mmCIF file with all atom_site columns, C-alpha atoms in Angstrom:
data_model
loop_
_atom_site.group_PDB
_atom_site.id
_atom_site.type_symbol
_atom_site.label_atom_id
_atom_site.label_alt_id
_atom_site.label_comp_id
_atom_site.label_asym_id
_atom_site.label_entity_id
_atom_site.label_seq_id
_atom_site.pdbx_PDB_ins_code
_atom_site.Cartn_x
_atom_site.Cartn_y
_atom_site.Cartn_z
_atom_site.occupancy
_atom_site.B_iso_or_equiv
_atom_site.pdbx_formal_charge
_atom_site.auth_seq_id
_atom_site.auth_comp_id
_atom_site.auth_asym_id
_atom_site.auth_atom_id
_atom_site.pdbx_PDB_model_num
ATOM 1  C CA . UNK A 1 1  ? 58.355 22.550 -94.644 1.00 0.00 ? 1  UNK A CA 1
ATOM 2  C CA . UNK A 1 2  ? 61.283 24.457 -93.178 1.00 0.00 ? 2  UNK A CA 1
ATOM 3  C CA . UNK A 1 3  ? 58.794 26.707 -91.196 1.00 0.00 ? 3  UNK A CA 1
ATOM 4  C CA . UNK A 1 4  ? 56.911 23.387 -89.793 1.00 0.00 ? 4  UNK A CA 1
ATOM 5  C CA . UNK A 1 5  ? 60.183 22.074 -88.731 1.00 0.00 ? 5  UNK A CA 1
ATOM 6  C CA . UNK A 1 6  ? 61.427 25.353 -87.055 1.00 0.00 ? 6  UNK A CA 1
ATOM 7  C CA . UNK A 1 7  ? 57.876 25.588 -85.319 1.00 0.00 ? 7  UNK A CA 1
ATOM 8  C CA . UNK A 1 8  ? 58.525 21.855 -84.138 1.00 0.00 ? 8  UNK A CA 1
ATOM 9  C CA . UNK A 1 9  ? 62.004 22.658 -83.022 1.00 0.00 ? 9  UNK A CA 1
ATOM 10 C CA . UNK A 1 10 ? 60.936 25.555 -81.031 1.00 0.00 ? 10 UNK A CA 1
ATOM 11 C CA . UNK A 1 11 ? 62.780 28.141 -83.121 1.00 0.00 ? 11 UNK A CA 1
ATOM 12 C CA . UNK A 1 12 ? 61.875 31.676 -81.431 1.00 0.00 ? 12 UNK A CA 1
ATOM 13 C CA . UNK A 1 13 ? 59.093 29.766 -79.191 1.00 0.00 ? 13 UNK A CA 1
ATOM 14 C CA . UNK A 1 14 ? 56.569 32.667 -78.929 1.00 0.00 ? 14 UNK A CA 1
ATOM 15 C CA . UNK A 1 15 ? 54.824 30.879 -75.947 1.00 0.00 ? 15 UNK A CA 1
ATOM 16 C CA . UNK A 1 16 ? 57.947 31.638 -73.442 1.00 0.00 ? 16 UNK A CA 1
ATOM 17 C CA . UNK A 1 17 ? 57.500 35.167 -74.135 1.00 0.00 ? 17 UNK A CA 1
ATOM 18 C CA . UNK A 1 18 ? 56.297 36.994 -70.836 1.00 0.00 ? 18 UNK A CA 1
ATOM 19 C CA . UNK A 1 19 ? 56.445 36.831 -67.091 1.00 0.00 ? 19 UNK A CA 1
ATOM 20 C CA . UNK A 1 20 ? 56.617 33.775 -65.136 1.00 0.00 ? 20 UNK A CA 1
ATOM 21 C CA . UNK A 1 21 ? 56.468 33.293 -61.256 1.00 0.00 ? 21 UNK A CA 1
ATOM 22 C CA . UNK A 1 22 ? 58.464 30.349 -59.552 1.00 0.00 ? 22 UNK A CA 1
ATOM 23 C CA . UNK A 1 23 ? 55.252 29.742 -56.976 1.00 0.00 ? 23 UNK A CA 1
ATOM 24 C CA . UNK A 1 24 ? 51.900 31.135 -56.178 1.00 0.00 ? 24 UNK A CA 1
ATOM 25 C CA . UNK A 1 25 ? 53.517 33.494 -53.490 1.00 0.00 ? 25 UNK A CA 1
ATOM 26 C CA . UNK A 1 26 ? 53.498 36.920 -54.722 1.00 0.00 ? 26 UNK A CA 1
ATOM 27 C CA . UNK A 1 27 ? 56.909 37.769 -53.525 1.00 0.00 ? 27 UNK A CA 1
ATOM 28 C CA . UNK A 1 28 ? 58.305 34.835 -55.472 1.00 0.00 ? 28 UNK A CA 1
ATOM 29 C CA . UNK A 1 29 ? 61.118 35.235 -58.087 1.00 0.00 ? 29 UNK A CA 1
ATOM 30 C CA . UNK A 1 30 ? 59.763 36.189 -61.372 1.00 0.00 ? 30 UNK A CA 1
ATOM 31 C CA . UNK A 1 31 ? 61.441 35.551 -64.674 1.00 0.00 ? 31 UNK A CA 1
ATOM 32 C CA . UNK A 1 32 ? 60.709 37.394 -67.633 1.00 0.00 ? 32 UNK A CA 1
ATOM 33 C CA . UNK A 1 33 ? 61.271 36.532 -71.226 1.00 0.00 ? 33 UNK A CA 1
ATOM 34 C CA . UNK A 1 34 ? 61.215 38.891 -74.106 1.00 0.00 ? 34 UNK A CA 1
ATOM 35 C CA . UNK A 1 35 ? 60.780 38.363 -77.908 1.00 0.00 ? 35 UNK A CA 1
ATOM 36 C CA . UNK A 1 36 ? 64.439 39.458 -78.792 1.00 0.00 ? 36 UNK A CA 1
ATOM 37 C CA . UNK A 1 37 ? 66.016 36.847 -76.666 1.00 0.00 ? 37 UNK A CA 1
ATOM 38 C CA . UNK A 1 38 ? 66.514 38.859 -73.206 1.00 0.00 ? 38 UNK A CA 1
ATOM 39 C CA . UNK A 1 39 ? 65.577 37.233 -69.862 1.00 0.00 ? 39 UNK A CA 1
ATOM 40 C CA . UNK A 1 40 ? 65.218 38.791 -66.672 1.00 0.00 ? 40 UNK A CA 1
ATOM 41 C CA . UNK A 1 41 ? 65.816 36.472 -63.789 1.00 0.00 ? 41 UNK A CA 1
ATOM 42 C CA . UNK A 1 42 ? 64.793 38.525 -60.583 1.00 0.00 ? 42 UNK A CA 1
ATOM 43 C CA . UNK A 1 43 ? 66.968 41.510 -60.963 1.00 0.00 ? 43 UNK A CA 1
ATOM 44 C CA . UNK A 1 44 ? 69.933 39.573 -63.245 1.00 0.00 ? 44 UNK A CA 1
ATOM 45 C CA . UNK A 1 45 ? 69.736 40.328 -66.970 1.00 0.00 ? 45 UNK A CA 1
ATOM 46 C CA . UNK A 1 46 ? 70.611 37.555 -69.359 1.00 0.00 ? 46 UNK A CA 1
ATOM 47 C CA . UNK A 1 47 ? 70.015 36.012 -72.982 1.00 0.00 ? 47 UNK A CA 1
ATOM 48 C CA . UNK A 1 48 ? 68.214 32.730 -73.714 1.00 0.00 ? 48 UNK A CA 1
ATOM 49 C CA . UNK A 1 49 ? 68.126 30.761 -77.012 1.00 0.00 ? 49 UNK A CA 1
ATOM 50 C CA . UNK A 1 50 ? 66.645 27.502 -78.083 1.00 0.00 ? 50 UNK A CA 1
ATOM 51 C CA . UNK A 1 51 ? 68.120 24.507 -78.948 1.00 0.00 ? 51 UNK A CA 1
ATOM 52 C CA . UNK A 1 52 ? 66.964 20.983 -80.291 1.00 0.00 ? 52 UNK A CA 1
ATOM 53 C CA . UNK A 1 53 ? 64.225 18.813 -78.345 1.00 0.00 ? 53 UNK A CA 1
ATOM 54 C CA . UNK A 1 54 ? 62.869 21.653 -76.484 1.00 0.00 ? 54 UNK A CA 1
ATOM 55 C CA . UNK A 1 55 ? 65.885 22.586 -74.776 1.00 0.00 ? 55 UNK A CA 1
ATOM 56 C CA . UNK A 1 56 ? 66.541 26.439 -73.756 1.00 0.00 ? 56 UNK A CA 1
ATOM 57 C CA . UNK A 1 57 ? 69.964 27.887 -72.836 1.00 0.00 ? 57 UNK A CA 1
ATOM 58 C CA . UNK A 1 58 ? 70.049 30.558 -70.286 1.00 0.00 ? 58 UNK A CA 1
ATOM 59 C CA . UNK A 1 59 ? 72.951 32.723 -70.066 1.00 0.00 ? 59 UNK A CA 1
ATOM 60 C CA . UNK A 1 60 ? 73.664 35.167 -67.315 1.00 0.00 ? 60 UNK A CA 1
ATOM 61 C CA . UNK A 1 61 ? 76.736 36.922 -66.100 1.00 0.00 ? 61 UNK A CA 1
ATOM 62 C CA . UNK A 1 62 ? 76.845 34.217 -63.349 1.00 0.00 ? 62 UNK A CA 1
ATOM 63 C CA . UNK A 1 63 ? 76.051 30.987 -64.961 1.00 0.00 ? 63 UNK A CA 1
ATOM 64 C CA . UNK A 1 64 ? 74.992 29.389 -68.105 1.00 0.00 ? 64 UNK A CA 1
ATOM 65 C CA . UNK A 1 65 ? 72.127 26.503 -67.815 1.00 0.00 ? 65 UNK A CA 1
ATOM 66 C CA . UNK A 1 66 ? 70.307 24.325 -70.153 1.00 0.00 ? 66 UNK A CA 1
ATOM 67 C CA . UNK A 1 67 ? 67.119 23.170 -69.422 1.00 0.00 ? 67 UNK A CA 1
ATOM 68 C CA . UNK A 1 68 ? 64.427 20.924 -71.026 1.00 0.00 ? 68 UNK A CA 1
ATOM 69 C CA . UNK A 1 69 ? 61.359 22.913 -71.271 1.00 0.00 ? 69 UNK A CA 1
ATOM 70 C CA . UNK A 1 70 ? 57.671 22.231 -71.099 1.00 0.00 ? 70 UNK A CA 1
ATOM 71 C CA . UNK A 1 71 ? 54.961 24.533 -71.347 1.00 0.00 ? 71 UNK A CA 1
ATOM 72 C CA . UNK A 1 72 ? 51.272 23.539 -70.959 1.00 0.00 ? 72 UNK A CA 1
ATOM 73 C CA . UNK A 1 73 ? 49.266 26.871 -71.155 1.00 0.00 ? 73 UNK A CA 1
ATOM 74 C CA . UNK A 1 74 ? 49.971 28.796 -68.307 1.00 0.00 ? 74 UNK A CA 1
ATOM 75 C CA . UNK A 1 75 ? 52.497 26.246 -66.773 1.00 0.00 ? 75 UNK A CA 1
ATOM 76 C CA . UNK A 1 76 ? 56.223 25.986 -67.431 1.00 0.00 ? 76 UNK A CA 1
ATOM 77 C CA . UNK A 1 77 ? 58.605 23.387 -66.257 1.00 0.00 ? 77 UNK A CA 1
ATOM 78 C CA . UNK A 1 78 ? 62.245 23.608 -66.854 1.00 0.00 ? 78 UNK A CA 1
ATOM 79 C CA . UNK A 1 79 ? 64.331 20.617 -66.025 1.00 0.00 ? 79 UNK A CA 1
ATOM 80 C CA . UNK A 1 80 ? 68.066 20.292 -65.587 1.00 0.00 ? 80 UNK A CA 1
ATOM 81 C CA . UNK A 1 81 ? 70.156 17.375 -66.827 1.00 0.00 ? 81 UNK A CA 1
ATOM 82 C CA . UNK A 1 82 ? 70.625 16.199 -63.185 1.00 0.00 ? 82 UNK A CA 1
ATOM 83 C CA . UNK A 1 83 ? 66.727 15.717 -62.826 1.00 0.00 ? 83 UNK A CA 1
ATOM 84 C CA . UNK A 1 84 ? 66.067 18.854 -60.716 1.00 0.00 ? 84 UNK A CA 1
ATOM 85 C CA . UNK A 1 85 ? 63.138 21.079 -61.871 1.00 0.00 ? 85 UNK A CA 1
ATOM 86 C CA . UNK A 1 86 ? 61.812 24.687 -61.822 1.00 0.00 ? 86 UNK A CA 1
ATOM 87 C CA . UNK A 1 87 ? 58.161 24.890 -62.037 1.00 0.00 ? 87 UNK A CA 1
ATOM 88 C CA . UNK A 1 88 ? 56.633 28.247 -63.020 1.00 0.00 ? 88 UNK A CA 1
ATOM 89 C CA . UNK A 1 89 ? 53.087 29.807 -63.429 1.00 0.00 ? 89 UNK A CA 1
ATOM 90 C CA . UNK A 1 90 ? 52.698 32.806 -66.247 1.00 0.00 ? 90 UNK A CA 1
ATOM 91 C CA . UNK A 1 91 ? 51.649 36.200 -64.750 1.00 0.00 ? 91 UNK A CA 1
ATOM 92 C CA . UNK A 1 92 ? 48.727 37.466 -66.690 1.00 0.00 ? 92 UNK A CA 1
ATOM 93 C CA . UNK A 1 93 ? 48.981 41.102 -67.245 1.00 0.00 ? 93 UNK A CA 1
ATOM 94 C CA . UNK A 1 94 ? 45.649 43.071 -66.464 1.00 0.00 ? 94 UNK A CA 1
ATOM 95 C CA . UNK A 1 95 ? 44.827 45.122 -69.548 1.00 0.00 ? 95 UNK A CA 1
ATOM 96 C CA . UNK A 1 96 ? 42.466 47.977 -69.343 1.00 0.00 ? 96 UNK A CA 1
#
């Protein structure tokens, strides 16, 4: 039961792990989330953690932000409380 509740609450949500690009432009900003709670936003390192109701808190040396997170396959949307949103597409690594 606790495992199910944790999964529903997004505890350690593995679907966010990986690299995400903010647009189709290859030169666009890349955000990289790791399994250990680290995030790299462009060249800025920070930490992320999950809260309740699909919220994620991202802390960098410059700011702390809380987003409502939606992930659908290879698309992710992070919505701020003021309604603005960031849209991402997962970067698939080519494995030989």
